[in-house]
CSV table of C-alpha atoms in Angstrom, one decimal:
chain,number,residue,atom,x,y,z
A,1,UNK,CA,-28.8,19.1,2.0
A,2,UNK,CA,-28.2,18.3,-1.7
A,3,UNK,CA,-25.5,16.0,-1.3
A,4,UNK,CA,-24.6,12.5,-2.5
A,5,UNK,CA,-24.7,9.6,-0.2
A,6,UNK,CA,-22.2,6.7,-0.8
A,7,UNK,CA,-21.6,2.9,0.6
A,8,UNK,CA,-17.6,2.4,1.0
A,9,UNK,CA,-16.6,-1.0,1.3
A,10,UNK,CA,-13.4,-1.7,3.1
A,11,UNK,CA,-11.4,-5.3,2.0
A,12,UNK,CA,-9.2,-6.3,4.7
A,13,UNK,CA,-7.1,-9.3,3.2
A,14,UNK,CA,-6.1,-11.6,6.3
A,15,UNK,CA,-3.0,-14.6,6.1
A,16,UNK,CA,-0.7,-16.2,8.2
A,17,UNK,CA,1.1,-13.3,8.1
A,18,UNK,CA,-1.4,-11.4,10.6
A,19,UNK,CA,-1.2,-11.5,13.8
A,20,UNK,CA,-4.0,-9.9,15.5
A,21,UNK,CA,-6.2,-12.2,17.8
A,22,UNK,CA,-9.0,-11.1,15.3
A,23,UNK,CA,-7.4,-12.5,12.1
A,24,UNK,CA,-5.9,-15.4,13.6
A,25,UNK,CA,-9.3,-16.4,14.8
A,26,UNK,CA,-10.5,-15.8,11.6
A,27,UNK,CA,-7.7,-18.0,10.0
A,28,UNK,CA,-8.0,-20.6,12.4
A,29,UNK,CA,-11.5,-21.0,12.1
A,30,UNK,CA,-12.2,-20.7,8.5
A,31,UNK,CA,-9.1,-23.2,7.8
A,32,UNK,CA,-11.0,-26.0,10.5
A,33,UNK,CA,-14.3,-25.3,8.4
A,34,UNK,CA,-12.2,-25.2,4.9
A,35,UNK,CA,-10.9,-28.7,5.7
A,36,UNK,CA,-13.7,-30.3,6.6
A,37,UNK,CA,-16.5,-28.9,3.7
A,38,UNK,CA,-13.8,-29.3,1.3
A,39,UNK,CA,-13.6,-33.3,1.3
A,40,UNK,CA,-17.4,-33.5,-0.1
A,41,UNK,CA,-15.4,-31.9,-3.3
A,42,UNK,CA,-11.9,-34.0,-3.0
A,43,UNK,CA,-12.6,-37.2,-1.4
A,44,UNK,CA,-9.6,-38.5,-2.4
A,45,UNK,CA,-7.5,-35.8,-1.6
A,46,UNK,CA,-6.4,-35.3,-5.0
A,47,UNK,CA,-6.3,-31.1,-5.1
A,48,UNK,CA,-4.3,-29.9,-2.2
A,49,UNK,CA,-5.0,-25.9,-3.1
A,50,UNK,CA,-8.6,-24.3,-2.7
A,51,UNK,CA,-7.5,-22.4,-6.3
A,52,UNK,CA,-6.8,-25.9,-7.9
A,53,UNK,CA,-10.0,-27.5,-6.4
A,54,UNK,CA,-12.5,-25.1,-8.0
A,55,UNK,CA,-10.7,-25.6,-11.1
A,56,UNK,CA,-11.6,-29.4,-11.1
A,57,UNK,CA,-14.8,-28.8,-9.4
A,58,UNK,CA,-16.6,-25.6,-10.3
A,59,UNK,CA,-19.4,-26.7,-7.3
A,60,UNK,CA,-16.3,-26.0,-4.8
A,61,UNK,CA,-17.0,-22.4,-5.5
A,62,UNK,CA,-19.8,-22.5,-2.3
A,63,UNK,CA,-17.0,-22.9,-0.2
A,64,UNK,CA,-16.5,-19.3,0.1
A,65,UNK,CA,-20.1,-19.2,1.6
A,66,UNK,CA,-19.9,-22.6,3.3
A,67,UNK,CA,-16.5,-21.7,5.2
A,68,UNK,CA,-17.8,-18.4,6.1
A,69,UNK,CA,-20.6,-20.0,9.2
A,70,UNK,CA,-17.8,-20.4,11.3
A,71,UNK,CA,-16.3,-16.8,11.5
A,72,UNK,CA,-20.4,-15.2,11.4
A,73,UNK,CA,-19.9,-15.4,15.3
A,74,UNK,CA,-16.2,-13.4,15.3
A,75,UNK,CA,-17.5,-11.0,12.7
A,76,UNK,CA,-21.1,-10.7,15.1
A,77,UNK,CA,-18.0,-10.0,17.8
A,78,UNK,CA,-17.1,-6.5,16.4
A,79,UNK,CA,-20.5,-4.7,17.2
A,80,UNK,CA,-20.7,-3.6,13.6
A,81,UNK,CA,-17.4,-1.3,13.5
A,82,UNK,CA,-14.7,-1.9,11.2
A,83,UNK,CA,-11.4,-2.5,13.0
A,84,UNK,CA,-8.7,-1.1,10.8
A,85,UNK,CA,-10.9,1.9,9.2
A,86,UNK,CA,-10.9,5.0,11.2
A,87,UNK,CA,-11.3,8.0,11.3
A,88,UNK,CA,-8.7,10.8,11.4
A,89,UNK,CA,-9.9,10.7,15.1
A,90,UNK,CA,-9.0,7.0,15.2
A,91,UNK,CA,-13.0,6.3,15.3
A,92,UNK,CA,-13.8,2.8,13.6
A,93,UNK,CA,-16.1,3.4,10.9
A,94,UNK,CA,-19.7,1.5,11.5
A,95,UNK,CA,-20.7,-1.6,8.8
A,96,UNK,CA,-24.1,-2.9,8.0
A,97,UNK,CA,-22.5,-6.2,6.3
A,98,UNK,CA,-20.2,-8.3,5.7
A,99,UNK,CA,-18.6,-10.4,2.1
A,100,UNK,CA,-16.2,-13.3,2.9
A,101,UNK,CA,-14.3,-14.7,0.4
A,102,UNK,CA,-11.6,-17.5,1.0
A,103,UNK,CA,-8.8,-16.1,-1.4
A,104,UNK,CA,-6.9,-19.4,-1.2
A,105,UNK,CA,-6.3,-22.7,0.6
A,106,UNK,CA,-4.1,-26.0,1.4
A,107,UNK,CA,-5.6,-29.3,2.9
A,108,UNK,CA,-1.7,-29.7,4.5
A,109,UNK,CA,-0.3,-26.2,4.3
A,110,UNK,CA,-1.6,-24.1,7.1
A,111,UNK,CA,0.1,-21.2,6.0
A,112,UNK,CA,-1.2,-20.9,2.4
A,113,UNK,CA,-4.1,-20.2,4.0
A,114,UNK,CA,-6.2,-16.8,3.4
A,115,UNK,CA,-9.5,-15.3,3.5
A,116,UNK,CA,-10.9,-11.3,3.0
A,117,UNK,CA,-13.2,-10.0,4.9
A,118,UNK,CA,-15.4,-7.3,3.1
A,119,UNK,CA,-17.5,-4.2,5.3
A,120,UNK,CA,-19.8,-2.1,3.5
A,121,UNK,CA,-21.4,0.7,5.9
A,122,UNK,CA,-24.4,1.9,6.0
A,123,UNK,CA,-25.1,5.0,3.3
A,124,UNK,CA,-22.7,8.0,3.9
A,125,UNK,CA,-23.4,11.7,3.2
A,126,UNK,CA,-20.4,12.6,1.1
A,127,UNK,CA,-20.0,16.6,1.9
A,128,UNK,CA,-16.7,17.4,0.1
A,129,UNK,CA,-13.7,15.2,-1.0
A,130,UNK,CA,-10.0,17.1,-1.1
A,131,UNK,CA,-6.8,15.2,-1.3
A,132,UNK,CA,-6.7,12.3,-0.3
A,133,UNK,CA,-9.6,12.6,2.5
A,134,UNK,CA,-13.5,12.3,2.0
A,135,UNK,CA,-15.2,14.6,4.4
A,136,UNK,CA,-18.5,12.6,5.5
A,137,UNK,CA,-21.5,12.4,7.5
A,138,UNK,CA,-23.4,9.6,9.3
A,139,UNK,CA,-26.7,11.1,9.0
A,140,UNK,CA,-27.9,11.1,5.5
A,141,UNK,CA,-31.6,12.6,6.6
A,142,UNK,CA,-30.4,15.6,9.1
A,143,UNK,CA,-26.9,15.6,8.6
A,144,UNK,CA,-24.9,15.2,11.4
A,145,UNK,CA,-21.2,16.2,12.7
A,146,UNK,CA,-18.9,15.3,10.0
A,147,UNK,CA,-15.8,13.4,10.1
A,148,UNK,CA,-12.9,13.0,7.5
A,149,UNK,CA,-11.5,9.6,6.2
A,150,UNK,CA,-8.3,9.1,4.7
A,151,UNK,CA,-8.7,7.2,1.2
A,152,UNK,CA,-6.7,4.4,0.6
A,153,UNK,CA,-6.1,1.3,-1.4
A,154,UNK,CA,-8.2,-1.2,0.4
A,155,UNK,CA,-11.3,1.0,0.3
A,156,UNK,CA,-13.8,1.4,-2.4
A,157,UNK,CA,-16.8,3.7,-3.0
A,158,UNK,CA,-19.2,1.1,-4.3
A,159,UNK,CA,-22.9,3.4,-4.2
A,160,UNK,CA,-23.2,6.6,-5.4
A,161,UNK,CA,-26.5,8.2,-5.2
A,162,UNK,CA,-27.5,11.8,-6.3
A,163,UNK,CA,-30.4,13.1,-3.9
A,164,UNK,CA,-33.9,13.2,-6.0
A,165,UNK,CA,-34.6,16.6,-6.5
A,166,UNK,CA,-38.2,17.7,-5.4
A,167,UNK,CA,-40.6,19.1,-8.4
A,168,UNK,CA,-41.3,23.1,-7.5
């Protein structure tokens, strides 16, 4: 097949408004780690807000990476399928990885709290796009039965590869 292949990543922005086990695992765990790597960049508990704390401290930046070894285990939990991006079958979509990203935080307000969670799945065959649907394949060597996915605003095409084309 002379088809593109693509890598969609899927953000899925999670608060204290959520309130699927999932995400508020997620929250509950990331806000434990949050508050306890955050004192080695506010001692005195002078910046209450993640946001403010980077600001003053541009080393507070890790803490995206830092807070995110203790979700790795919850994230290990969903056997490399994407919860909330199905199919039009209502199939999860598989990932290979994973970005975490704490969006914003509060050493005393619980709520304030909020992290993304970022898939990216494996490389896609793109067969046709129409709409608002991608028509796709999981098998980029053989092709393999297609399934559609609905676009929308959390999801983002970020590789787009043309096949090499063989000399004749």
């Amino acid at each position: 097949m002379n088809r593109p292949t693509i890598v969609i990543a899927f953000r899925q922005l999670i608060n204290a408004q959520r309130t699927a086990a999932f995400e508020q695992t997620m929250l509950r765990l990331s806000y434990q780690e949050f508050l306890l790597k955050s004192q080695a960049y506010n001692p005195e508990g002078r910046y209450d807000r993640f946001t403010a704390l980077v600001k003053a401290d541009g080393r507070a930046n890790s803490l995206h990476y830092k807070t995110s070894f203790a979700v790795i285990p919850l994230i290990e939990q969903l056997n490399g399928r994407i919860p909330l991006l199905k199919d039009t079958f209502e199939k999860p979509l598989p990932f290979e990885r994973t970005a975490f990203e704490l969006v914003e935080s509060s050493i005393s307000d619980f709520s304030l709290h909020a992290v993304a969670l970022t898939y990216y799945t494996p490389p896609l065959l793109l067969l046709e796009s129409f709409g608002g649907f991608l028509l796709l394949s999981a098998d980029v060597e053989q092709g393999s039965e297609p399934f559609m996915l609905q676009v929308n605003p959390n999801l983002s095409i970020t590789s787009y590869q043309l096949p090499v084309m063989a000399e004749v």
